[in-house]
């Protein structure tokens, strides 16, 4: 529905920046690609995340965690975005202090993985809105902005948003003033938590927000048309509004369409002896297994049945490009046996594969027990 609305508005790009997670990016990317194919459009999907910035990890105060927007300009940025998400959640146990109620990132983390990323100041909960009581702390905001400006240069932006309550208007003006003082580009974004304006009340009820809460009390957190953006910023000078909108377009243009390939094989390639191919190497292992496990162990009259099944399976496994996979599996199973590491006799559908049995990957004779190879692999 989000992509459809963006298409209806004839907008050419959008970014998903969920709070502290990249888990929704792949679905959004696929939906955008699907919509483009069905409607002959070229909407660009920008991979992003609204991370949680913290001065340092040893602060155990949720109020000190502030929002920060990270956008991927290219494939390198996309991978750094995923890396930062991992770091923010504790870096696989290496940095347990990183996580405190939410994922958290320091300035140092972000700068260390800055290549290919755009950073912006996010919403009123962002790191450029430090408060000293009821007053905005300009000096602290200036210092933080200067640090990121020095690190990211023209890839650091100050962000203005479309809500129309007094606090947002004050914040927007503060951000414009800060951007002017530092020579940082400002752009306008939509903090869209739902699609259409009439869904605002449903959104508040869904989140359990009461009437006395400061959260989302305006109906402005929807996907805006350009005219709706202009209307929401009508209290600003037209020249400023024009520049904000144009800068948003420039940010989108900076971001390449990161293409995620599907269906590719990224596992290692097993090294076979010189002059051999994976298929010939597999056939040798199967032939050795036939001599060890079939000859002298089953009636000679059964040999043709085994040979016919071997020929059938090898043709299928070669056709569907399983030979490399079978050699790798044989290698680590044999390594386990050599090191005294116990392995099972054969788990799941591979129990029906005679080739796996003869390669000593499994230890159940599928011919003896009438097991079905096609549960494991087939060429249709």
Coordinates of C-alpha atoms in Angstrom, one line a residue:
X1 CA 0.0 0.0 0.0
X2 CA 2.9 2.4 0.7
X3 CA 4.5 1.8 -2.6
X4 CA 1.1 2.2 -4.4
X5 CA 0.5 5.5 -2.7
X6 CA 4.0 6.7 -3.8
X7 CA 3.2 5.6 -7.3
X8 CA -0.1 7.4 -7.3
X9 CA 1.7 10.6 -6.2
X10 CA 4.2 10.1 -9.1
X11 CA 7.1 10.3 -6.7
X12 CA 10.3 8.8 -8.0
X13 CA 12.0 7.6 -4.7
X14 CA 11.3 6.6 -1.2
X15 CA 13.4 5.4 1.8
X16 CA 12.4 3.0 4.6
X17 CA 14.0 4.0 7.9
X18 CA 12.5 1.8 10.6
X19 CA 13.4 2.5 14.2
X20 CA 16.6 0.6 15.0
X21 CA 16.2 -2.2 12.5
X22 CA 16.9 -3.1 8.9
X23 CA 14.5 -6.1 9.0
X24 CA 11.9 -4.5 6.8
X25 CA 14.2 -3.4 4.0
X26 CA 14.1 -6.6 1.9
X27 CA 10.3 -6.8 1.8
X28 CA 10.1 -3.0 0.9
X29 CA 12.7 -3.5 -1.8
X30 CA 10.8 -6.4 -3.3
X31 CA 7.5 -4.6 -3.3
X32 CA 9.0 -1.6 -5.0
X33 CA 10.5 -3.8 -7.7
X34 CA 7.2 -5.6 -8.1
X35 CA 5.3 -2.3 -8.4
X36 CA 7.8 -1.0 -11.0
X37 CA 7.4 -4.1 -13.1
X38 CA 3.6 -4.1 -13.0
X39 CA 3.2 -0.4 -13.6
X40 CA 6.2 0.3 -15.9
X41 CA 7.6 2.8 -13.4
X42 CA 11.1 3.4 -12.0
X43 CA 10.6 4.3 -8.3
X44 CA 13.9 4.1 -6.5
X45 CA 14.0 2.4 -3.2
X46 CA 16.6 3.7 -0.8
X47 CA 17.8 1.4 2.0
X48 CA 17.9 3.2 5.3
X49 CA 17.5 3.0 9.1
X50 CA 16.6 5.3 11.9
X51 CA 19.3 4.4 14.4
X52 CA 19.7 5.3 18.0
X53 CA 22.7 7.6 18.7
X54 CA 24.3 7.7 22.1
X55 CA 27.3 9.8 23.3
X56 CA 28.9 6.6 24.7
X57 CA 27.7 3.1 25.5
X58 CA 28.2 3.4 29.3
X59 CA 25.3 5.8 29.6
X60 CA 22.4 3.7 30.9
X61 CA 19.6 6.3 30.4
X62 CA 17.1 5.8 27.7
X63 CA 16.5 9.6 27.5
X64 CA 20.1 9.9 26.2
X65 CA 19.4 7.7 23.1
X66 CA 18.6 10.0 20.2
X67 CA 17.5 9.3 16.6
X68 CA 19.8 9.5 13.6
X69 CA 19.0 8.8 10.0
X70 CA 21.3 6.6 7.9
X71 CA 20.7 6.2 4.1
X72 CA 22.7 4.0 1.7
X73 CA 24.1 5.8 -1.3
X74 CA 25.3 2.6 -2.9
X75 CA 26.0 -1.1 -2.3
X76 CA 28.9 -0.3 0.0
X77 CA 26.6 1.9 2.1
X78 CA 24.0 -0.8 2.2
X79 CA 26.5 -3.3 3.7
X80 CA 27.7 -0.6 6.2
X81 CA 24.1 0.0 7.1
X82 CA 23.7 -3.7 7.9
X83 CA 27.0 -3.7 9.8
X84 CA 26.0 -0.8 11.9
X85 CA 22.7 -2.5 12.8
X86 CA 24.7 -5.5 14.0
X87 CA 27.0 -3.4 16.0
X88 CA 24.1 -1.5 17.6
X89 CA 22.7 -4.7 18.9
X90 CA 25.9 -5.8 20.6
X91 CA 28.0 -7.0 17.6
X92 CA 27.2 -10.7 18.1
X93 CA 28.1 -10.5 21.8
X94 CA 31.4 -8.7 21.3
X95 CA 30.0 -5.4 22.6
X96 CA 27.2 -6.2 25.1
X97 CA 27.0 -2.6 26.3
X98 CA 25.8 -1.4 22.9
X99 CA 22.3 -2.6 23.5
X100 CA 20.2 -0.9 26.1
X101 CA 16.4 -1.3 25.5
X102 CA 17.2 -0.4 21.8
X103 CA 20.2 -0.8 19.5
X104 CA 22.7 2.1 20.0
X105 CA 25.5 3.6 18.0
X106 CA 28.2 6.1 18.9
X107 CA 29.6 8.7 16.6
X108 CA 32.8 6.7 16.4
X109 CA 30.9 3.6 15.2
X110 CA 29.1 5.5 12.5
X111 CA 32.3 7.3 11.3
X112 CA 34.2 4.0 11.2
X113 CA 31.6 2.6 8.8
X114 CA 30.7 5.9 7.0
X115 CA 31.6 4.9 3.4
X116 CA 28.6 5.0 1.1
X117 CA 26.3 6.5 3.8
X118 CA 24.3 9.7 4.1
X119 CA 23.6 10.9 7.6
X120 CA 20.8 13.3 8.6
X121 CA 19.5 14.7 11.8
X122 CA 16.2 12.9 11.9
X123 CA 13.0 14.1 13.8
X124 CA 12.5 16.1 17.0
X125 CA 13.9 13.0 18.8
X126 CA 17.1 13.4 16.9
X127 CA 20.6 14.0 18.2
X128 CA 20.6 17.7 17.1
X129 CA 17.7 18.5 19.5
X130 CA 19.4 18.4 22.9
X131 CA 17.4 20.2 25.6
X132 CA 18.5 22.2 28.6
X133 CA 15.3 22.2 30.4
X134 CA 12.7 23.6 28.0
X135 CA 15.3 25.4 26.0
X136 CA 17.1 24.0 22.9
X137 CA 20.8 23.7 23.6
X138 CA 22.2 25.4 20.5
X139 CA 25.9 25.1 21.6
X140 CA 25.6 21.3 22.0
X141 CA 23.7 20.9 18.8
X142 CA 26.3 23.0 17.0
X143 CA 29.2 20.8 18.3
X144 CA 27.4 17.6 17.4
X145 CA 26.5 18.9 13.9
X146 CA 30.1 20.1 13.4
X147 CA 31.5 16.7 14.2
X148 CA 29.4 15.0 11.6
X149 CA 29.9 17.7 9.1
X150 CA 33.7 17.3 9.4
X151 CA 33.3 13.5 9.0
X152 CA 30.7 13.3 6.2
X153 CA 31.1 16.7 4.4
X154 CA 28.3 17.1 1.9
X155 CA 26.8 13.7 2.9
X156 CA 25.6 15.2 6.2
X157 CA 22.2 16.9 6.2
X158 CA 19.9 18.8 8.6
X159 CA 16.4 17.5 8.4
X160 CA 13.1 19.5 8.5
X161 CA 9.8 17.6 8.8
X162 CA 6.1 18.2 7.8
X163 CA 4.2 18.0 11.1
X164 CA 2.4 21.3 11.9
X165 CA 2.3 21.5 15.7
X166 CA 4.1 24.3 17.4
X167 CA 7.0 22.1 18.7
X168 CA 7.7 20.9 15.1
X169 CA 7.6 24.4 13.8
X170 CA 10.1 25.6 16.4
X171 CA 12.3 22.6 15.8
X172 CA 12.3 23.2 12.0
X173 CA 13.3 26.8 12.5
X174 CA 16.1 25.8 14.8
X175 CA 17.4 23.3 12.2
X176 CA 17.3 25.9 9.5
X177 CA 19.2 28.4 11.6
X178 CA 21.8 25.7 12.5
X179 CA 22.2 24.7 8.9
X180 CA 22.7 28.3 7.9
X181 CA 25.3 28.9 10.6
X182 CA 27.3 25.9 9.6
X183 CA 26.7 25.9 5.9
X184 CA 25.0 22.5 6.0
X185 CA 22.3 21.6 3.5
X186 CA 18.8 21.2 4.9
X187 CA 16.1 19.1 3.3
X188 CA 12.5 18.1 4.0
X189 CA 11.3 14.6 4.8
X190 CA 8.0 13.1 5.8
X191 CA 7.9 11.2 9.1
X192 CA 5.3 8.8 7.7
X193 CA 3.9 6.3 10.2
X194 CA 0.8 5.6 8.1
X195 CA -0.2 6.1 4.5
X196 CA -3.3 8.5 4.5
X197 CA -4.2 11.3 6.8
X198 CA -7.5 9.7 7.8
X199 CA -5.6 6.8 9.4
X200 CA -4.1 9.1 12.1
X201 CA -6.7 8.1 14.8
X202 CA -6.3 4.4 14.0
X203 CA -2.6 4.8 14.4
X204 CA -2.8 6.4 17.8
X205 CA -5.2 3.7 19.0
X206 CA -3.0 1.0 17.6
X207 CA -0.1 2.4 19.7
X208 CA -2.3 2.9 22.7
X209 CA -1.6 6.6 22.8
X210 CA -3.9 8.6 25.1
X211 CA -5.3 12.0 24.4
X212 CA -3.0 13.6 26.9
X213 CA 0.1 12.3 25.2
X214 CA 2.5 14.5 23.2
X215 CA 3.0 11.7 20.6
X216 CA 1.4 12.0 17.1
X217 CA -1.4 14.3 18.2
X218 CA -1.4 16.0 14.8
X219 CA -2.7 14.1 11.8
X220 CA 0.5 14.9 9.8
X221 CA 2.4 11.6 9.9
X222 CA 1.2 10.3 6.5
X223 CA 2.7 10.2 3.0
X224 CA 2.5 13.7 1.6
X225 CA 2.2 15.0 -1.9
X226 CA 4.5 17.9 -2.9
X227 CA 1.7 20.3 -2.5
X228 CA 0.9 18.9 1.0
X229 CA 4.5 19.4 1.9
X230 CA 4.3 23.0 0.8
X231 CA 1.1 23.6 2.7
X232 CA 2.7 22.1 5.9
X233 CA 5.6 24.5 5.6
X234 CA 3.6 27.5 4.6
X235 CA 4.9 29.4 7.7
X236 CA 8.4 29.5 6.1
X237 CA 9.5 31.7 3.3
X238 CA 8.7 30.3 -0.2
X239 CA 12.4 30.5 -1.1
X240 CA 13.3 28.3 1.8
X241 CA 10.6 25.8 1.1
X242 CA 11.6 25.6 -2.6
X243 CA 15.2 24.9 -1.6
X244 CA 14.2 22.3 1.0
X245 CA 12.2 20.4 -1.6
X246 CA 14.9 20.7 -4.2
X247 CA 17.5 19.4 -1.8
X248 CA 15.3 16.4 -1.0
X249 CA 15.4 15.6 -4.7
X250 CA 19.2 16.0 -4.7
X251 CA 19.5 13.6 -1.8
X252 CA 17.4 11.0 -3.6
X253 CA 19.5 11.5 -6.7
X254 CA 22.7 10.9 -4.8
X255 CA 21.5 7.4 -3.9
X256 CA 22.0 4.7 -6.4
X257 CA 19.4 2.0 -6.8
X258 CA 21.1 -0.8 -4.8
X259 CA 20.3 -4.0 -6.6
X260 CA 20.0 -7.1 -4.5
X261 CA 20.7 -10.3 -6.6
X262 CA 18.5 -13.3 -5.9
X263 CA 19.1 -16.9 -6.9
X264 CA 22.9 -16.7 -7.0
X265 CA 25.3 -19.2 -5.3
X266 CA 27.6 -17.6 -2.8
X267 CA 29.0 -20.8 -1.1
X268 CA 32.6 -21.8 -1.5
X269 CA 33.9 -23.7 -4.5
X270 CA 35.5 -27.0 -3.6
X271 CA 39.0 -27.4 -5.0
X272 CA 39.5 -30.6 -6.9
X273 CA 42.8 -32.1 -8.0
X274 CA 44.4 -30.8 -11.2
X275 CA 42.8 -32.3 -14.3
X276 CA 39.7 -33.2 -12.4
X277 CA 36.2 -31.7 -12.4
X278 CA 33.7 -31.7 -9.5
X279 CA 31.7 -34.3 -11.4
X280 CA 34.7 -36.6 -12.1
X281 CA 35.8 -36.3 -8.5
X282 CA 32.4 -37.2 -7.2
X283 CA 32.2 -40.2 -9.6
X284 CA 35.5 -41.5 -8.2
X285 CA 34.3 -41.3 -4.7
X286 CA 31.1 -43.0 -5.6
X287 CA 33.0 -45.8 -7.5
X288 CA 35.2 -46.3 -4.4
X289 CA 32.1 -46.4 -2.2
X290 CA 30.5 -49.0 -4.5
X291 CA 33.5 -51.3 -4.0
X292 CA 33.4 -50.8 -0.2
X293 CA 29.7 -50.8 0.5
X294 CA 28.0 -52.8 -2.3
X295 CA 30.4 -55.4 -3.6
X296 CA 30.4 -58.3 -1.3
X297 CA 27.6 -56.8 0.8
X298 CA 24.6 -57.4 -1.4
X299 CA 23.7 -60.2 -3.8
X300 CA 25.5 -59.8 -7.1
X301 CA 22.1 -59.9 -8.8
X302 CA 21.3 -56.5 -7.2
X303 CA 24.4 -54.8 -8.7
X304 CA 22.5 -53.6 -11.9
X305 CA 19.8 -52.0 -9.7
X306 CA 22.5 -50.1 -7.8
X307 CA 24.4 -49.1 -10.9
X308 CA 21.2 -47.8 -12.6
X309 CA 20.3 -45.7 -9.6
X310 CA 23.8 -44.3 -9.4
X311 CA 23.7 -43.3 -13.1
X312 CA 20.3 -41.7 -12.5
X313 CA 21.3 -39.8 -9.4
X314 CA 24.6 -38.5 -10.9
X315 CA 22.8 -37.1 -13.9
X316 CA 20.3 -35.3 -11.8
X317 CA 22.9 -34.0 -9.3
X318 CA 25.1 -32.7 -12.1
X319 CA 22.1 -31.1 -13.9
X320 CA 21.0 -29.2 -10.8
X321 CA 24.6 -28.2 -9.9
X322 CA 24.8 -30.2 -6.7
X323 CA 28.3 -31.8 -7.3
X324 CA 30.2 -29.0 -5.6
X325 CA 27.8 -29.2 -2.6
X326 CA 28.2 -33.0 -2.4
X327 CA 32.0 -32.7 -2.4
X328 CA 32.0 -30.1 0.3
X329 CA 29.7 -32.1 2.5
X330 CA 31.8 -35.3 2.0
X331 CA 34.9 -33.3 3.0
X332 CA 33.6 -32.0 6.3
X333 CA 31.9 -35.3 7.2
X334 CA 35.1 -37.2 6.5
X335 CA 36.9 -34.6 8.6
X336 CA 34.5 -35.3 11.5
X337 CA 35.2 -39.0 11.2
X338 CA 39.0 -38.5 11.1
X339 CA 38.8 -36.3 14.3
X340 CA 36.5 -38.6 16.2
X341 CA 33.5 -36.2 16.0
X342 CA 30.3 -38.1 15.9
X343 CA 27.9 -37.7 13.0
X344 CA 24.4 -39.0 12.4
X345 CA 23.5 -41.8 10.1
X346 CA 21.6 -39.5 7.8
X347 CA 19.1 -36.7 8.6
X348 CA 16.1 -35.8 6.4
X349 CA 15.6 -36.4 2.7
X350 CA 19.3 -37.0 2.0
X351 CA 18.7 -40.5 3.4
X352 CA 17.2 -41.4 0.0
X353 CA 20.3 -40.5 -1.9
X354 CA 22.4 -43.5 -2.9
X355 CA 25.3 -41.3 -4.0
X356 CA 25.5 -39.7 -0.5
X357 CA 25.5 -43.2 1.0
X358 CA 28.4 -44.3 -1.2
X359 CA 30.3 -41.1 -0.5
X360 CA 29.9 -42.0 3.2
X361 CA 28.0 -38.8 3.9
X362 CA 25.1 -41.0 5.2
X363 CA 25.1 -44.5 6.5
X364 CA 21.8 -45.9 5.4
X365 CA 21.5 -47.9 2.2
X366 CA 18.4 -46.4 0.4
X367 CA 18.1 -49.3 -1.9
X368 CA 17.8 -51.8 0.9
X369 CA 15.1 -49.7 2.7
X370 CA 13.2 -48.5 -0.4
X371 CA 13.9 -44.8 0.2
X372 CA 13.1 -42.2 -2.5
X373 CA 15.9 -40.1 -4.0
X374 CA 13.4 -37.5 -5.4
X375 CA 12.7 -36.3 -1.9
X376 CA 16.2 -35.1 -1.9
X377 CA 16.7 -33.8 -5.4
X378 CA 15.0 -33.8 -8.7
X379 CA 15.5 -32.0 -12.1
X380 CA 12.0 -30.6 -12.6

